[in-house]
Amino acid sequence: MQTVFPELTDDVIGRMKGASPRMHEVMSLLIRHAHAFVREAALTQEEWRAGIDFLTRTGQMCSDSRQEFILLSDILGVSMLVDAVAHQSADKGITDSTVLGPFYAGPQRELDQGESILLREEDGEPLIMRGRVADPGGNPVVGAKVEVWQTATNQLYDVQDENQPHGHLRATFRTDEQGHYEFRTILPVSYPIPDDGPAGQLLRALGRHPFRPAHVHFMISAPSHETLVTHLFLKGDKYLDSDAVFGVKPSLVVQPERRHGVSTITYDFGLARKR
Ligand code: BEZ
Ligand code: FE
């Protein structure tokens, strides 16, 4: 098929004379792919206007507490792809990463080993989460910062719900001399990502649901190690195969062990050493 207006693409790229080498590389690719998309889709002027309107509304939806562009990136698989590109040479013994999501709320209260992250009662099933943080050689990472967060049983994070105490179901722990962490919580539940904006409209237009399978978030960091951003998912969740943000990896799906009404998840994390 004949290329429509090929010299336009070369003209746009040819004018980036003041760009740094990386800026030139990235923007040339972006323009080539964007122009190829318009040509291949034979995008109509109405469709182009609808796209501009969609992106405008996406920006207008953003605030300090709502990042609609991250949601858009997540539901289109872009966030997981950027994560995969960053970790493609990960060694054996390093835990798989997944999306950060928009509900990490910055520094959170530090608790002692074994304490509960709940600030009020929930009707969820009690859960103990424990394990070790080590490097790929099996050496404990002592004093690693283990930040965790999850939703309440009403499917909302504290930052989405003014009825929850600030800091409910999120906390920071430090690993001990053996690299151990342990805390008490409740079994997480599946929940819909915020779908009252453009990202939600797009999901509906594509015939997709907004749900994420039940998970607990972890961000684990230590000065000489690469920060690990990940989740643990519950085996058997009905959304494991259709996570709205494509974040599930088989190695992150765990089966709690249930004894006397209390479930326990034992999971060891592997952190890469900083290069
Ligand atoms: C989350 O797991 O908190 C999340 C991730 C991506 C989009 C929305 C929520
Ligand atoms: Fe989440």
XYZ file of C-alpha atoms and ligand atoms in Angstrom:
285
model
C 0.000 0.000 0.000
C 1.217 3.502 -0.797
C 2.418 5.540 2.184
C 0.319 8.693 2.642
C 2.441 11.886 2.862
C 5.749 10.117 3.740
C 7.829 13.312 3.676
C 5.843 14.741 6.625
C 7.248 12.113 8.999
C 10.815 12.799 7.861
C 10.232 16.564 8.097
C 8.979 16.379 11.724
C 11.887 14.158 12.768
C 14.410 16.188 10.780
C 13.610 19.357 12.733
C 14.677 17.984 16.124
C 18.204 19.288 15.746
C 18.426 20.657 19.291
C 17.366 17.417 20.961
C 19.713 15.372 23.172
C 20.588 11.951 21.646
C 18.113 10.063 23.874
C 15.360 12.649 23.344
C 15.959 12.375 19.597
C 15.794 8.581 19.712
C 12.619 8.400 21.799
C 10.757 11.197 19.990
C 11.691 9.859 16.530
C 10.235 6.481 17.475
C 7.139 8.075 18.979
C 6.497 10.127 15.840
C 7.165 7.219 13.462
C 4.767 4.969 15.399
C 2.117 7.693 15.803
C 2.215 8.534 12.094
C 2.154 4.839 11.154
C -0.870 4.381 13.436
C -2.765 7.231 11.746
C -1.953 5.857 8.294
C -2.725 2.223 9.096
C -5.970 3.003 10.923
C -6.888 5.610 8.261
C -7.987 7.659 11.263
C -10.953 9.901 10.469
C -11.096 13.519 11.606
C -14.009 12.643 13.941
C -11.957 9.841 15.508
C -8.959 12.146 15.935
C -11.220 14.735 17.656
C -12.687 12.027 19.913
C -9.157 10.950 20.859
C -8.105 14.515 21.683
C -11.282 14.977 23.730
C -10.600 11.699 25.582
C -7.034 12.759 26.487
C -8.274 16.228 27.513
C -10.805 14.675 29.896
C -8.136 12.300 31.200
C -5.954 15.281 32.124
C -8.886 17.172 33.628
C -9.661 14.169 35.864
C -6.174 14.289 37.423
C -5.655 15.816 40.860
C -3.374 15.279 43.872
C -5.434 12.225 44.778
C -6.355 10.913 41.306
C -3.905 9.977 38.541
C -6.065 9.094 35.555
C -3.088 8.880 33.137
C -1.525 6.137 35.292
C -4.845 4.262 35.236
C -4.930 4.630 31.449
C -1.354 3.359 31.151
C -2.230 0.458 33.486
C -5.363 -0.696 31.632
C -3.564 -0.532 28.278
C -0.751 -2.769 29.549
C 1.845 0.008 29.146
C 2.799 0.113 32.842
C 3.477 -3.634 32.938
C 5.475 -3.420 29.715
C 7.697 -0.615 31.067
C 8.223 -2.738 34.191
C 9.099 -5.800 32.080
C 11.620 -3.820 29.990
C 13.273 -2.554 33.199
C 13.570 -6.050 34.675
C 14.230 -8.231 31.638
C 17.679 -9.288 32.795
C 16.635 -10.099 36.382
C 18.679 -12.959 37.852
C 17.380 -16.117 39.455
C 16.459 -15.570 43.076
C 14.951 -12.143 42.455
C 11.228 -11.769 43.084
C 9.075 -10.726 40.126
C 7.884 -7.132 40.174
C 4.506 -5.713 39.215
C 2.705 -2.352 39.013
C 2.982 0.213 41.820
C -0.566 1.478 41.221
C -1.884 4.874 42.317
C -2.555 4.055 45.976
C 0.942 4.103 47.444
C 0.633 7.108 49.764
C 4.275 7.902 50.612
C 5.934 7.424 53.989
C 3.743 5.409 56.350
C 3.903 4.581 60.068
C 6.564 2.086 61.180
C 5.396 -0.883 63.206
C 7.259 -3.613 65.081
C 7.600 -7.148 63.801
C 4.314 -9.047 64.227
C 2.049 -6.016 64.733
C -1.291 -5.494 62.989
C -1.722 -2.961 60.155
C -5.413 -2.448 61.021
C -6.507 0.764 62.728
C -10.091 -0.425 63.153
C -11.907 -3.749 63.165
C -12.754 -5.332 59.817
C -14.943 -8.358 59.217
C -12.216 -9.976 57.080
C -10.491 -13.235 57.944
C -7.328 -12.785 60.033
C -4.105 -13.266 58.095
C -0.482 -13.489 59.179
C 2.090 -12.606 56.513
C 5.657 -13.608 57.152
C 8.877 -14.610 55.462
C 12.366 -13.511 54.673
C 14.049 -10.902 52.501
C 17.325 -12.143 51.021
C 19.721 -11.453 48.150
C 20.065 -13.966 45.282
C 22.810 -15.732 47.257
C 20.385 -16.345 50.138
C 22.059 -13.807 52.474
C 19.512 -11.976 54.647
C 18.852 -8.331 53.880
C 18.958 -6.924 57.411
C 16.960 -3.765 58.179
C 15.198 -3.758 54.800
C 12.206 -1.450 54.692
C 9.049 -3.469 53.967
C 6.130 -1.192 53.066
C 2.724 -2.871 52.705
C -0.772 -1.649 51.764
C -4.127 -3.166 50.865
C -7.838 -2.297 50.686
C -10.378 -2.722 53.460
C -13.153 -5.286 53.009
C -15.302 -2.536 51.408
C -12.878 -2.688 48.425
C -11.420 0.789 49.081
C -7.987 2.001 50.188
C -7.915 4.424 53.127
C -6.940 7.245 50.718
C -10.166 6.668 48.737
C -12.502 6.485 51.721
C -13.015 9.279 54.242
C -14.654 6.836 56.669
C -11.424 4.867 57.158
C -8.825 6.069 59.659
C -5.833 7.592 57.848
C -3.150 4.880 57.556
C -5.583 1.972 57.977
C -4.264 -1.223 56.326
C -0.874 0.220 55.438
C 2.406 0.266 57.390
C 6.180 -0.080 57.224
C 8.253 -2.851 58.857
C 11.990 -3.527 59.109
C 13.515 -6.958 58.605
C 15.423 -8.414 61.590
C 18.945 -9.885 61.763
C 17.807 -12.981 59.846
C 15.992 -10.889 57.234
C 12.579 -11.840 58.642
C 9.420 -9.752 58.382
C 6.033 -10.531 59.906
C 2.747 -8.659 60.305
C -0.918 -9.260 60.952
C -3.704 -8.209 58.613
C -6.856 -9.612 56.982
C -7.263 -11.592 53.774
C -7.354 -9.074 50.893
C -10.414 -8.862 48.615
C -10.739 -8.237 44.888
C -11.813 -4.689 43.993
C -12.581 -2.458 41.001
C -10.036 0.192 40.027
C -11.601 3.702 39.928
C -13.857 3.533 36.865
C -15.872 6.767 37.123
C -13.589 8.611 34.657
C -12.247 8.253 31.099
C -10.290 5.048 31.909
C -13.528 3.436 33.123
C -15.389 4.639 30.020
C -12.714 3.066 27.853
C -12.956 -0.231 29.763
C -16.726 -0.297 29.155
C -16.295 0.607 25.475
C -13.922 -2.364 25.161
C -16.277 -4.738 26.997
C -13.805 -5.138 29.883
C -14.416 -5.237 33.642
C -12.485 -2.993 36.103
C -11.569 -5.643 38.702
C -8.210 -6.570 40.181
C -7.753 -9.910 41.927
C -7.229 -9.767 45.710
C -3.675 -8.728 46.601
C -1.409 -7.133 49.174
C 1.121 -4.565 47.911
C 4.793 -4.664 48.909
C 7.573 -2.171 48.315
C 10.857 -3.486 49.724
C 13.964 -1.318 49.790
C 17.452 -1.373 51.277
C 20.455 0.912 50.606
C 22.575 -1.663 48.721
C 19.697 -3.324 46.881
C 17.334 -2.519 44.045
C 13.867 -1.564 45.293
C 11.263 -4.258 44.672
C 7.684 -3.186 43.906
C 5.330 -6.132 43.869
C 2.115 -7.746 45.179
C 1.105 -11.144 46.495
C -2.147 -12.464 45.020
C -4.472 -15.111 46.469
C -4.760 -18.428 44.667
C -8.295 -19.173 43.474
C -9.340 -15.541 42.917
C -11.745 -15.338 39.990
C -9.948 -12.333 38.455
C -6.429 -13.830 38.333
C -6.772 -14.438 34.586
C -8.348 -11.081 33.751
C -6.689 -8.492 36.044
C -7.766 -5.063 34.715
C -4.117 -3.907 34.781
C -2.363 -7.155 33.671
C -0.316 -7.278 36.895
C -0.535 -10.989 37.773
C 2.556 -13.219 37.482
C 2.353 -16.907 38.467
C 5.250 -16.611 40.937
C 3.268 -14.019 42.934
C 0.149 -16.169 43.462
C 0.085 -17.742 46.921
C -2.106 -20.159 48.832
C -2.645 -19.210 52.490
C -2.332 -22.042 55.013
C -5.376 -22.126 57.273
C -5.198 -23.317 60.904
C -7.691 -22.671 63.724
C -9.414 -19.889 61.757
C -6.200 -17.997 61.006
C -4.591 -17.992 57.587
C -0.838 -17.653 57.175
C 1.106 -16.744 54.071
C 4.818 -17.461 54.194
C 6.664 -15.807 51.322
C 10.361 -15.120 50.853
C 11.415 -12.143 48.732
C 14.630 -11.898 46.713
C 16.198 -8.478 46.132
C 18.829 -7.730 43.489
C 22.091 -6.166 44.672
C 22.686 -2.667 43.301
C 25.117 -2.713 40.410
C -3.629 -1.111 42.762
O -3.384 -2.293 42.841
O -3.693 -0.462 43.807
C -3.901 -0.495 41.425
C -3.034 -0.719 40.383
C -3.297 -0.152 39.155
C -4.416 0.639 38.971
C -5.288 0.846 40.039
C -5.033 0.271 41.269
Fe -4.052 -2.601 44.846
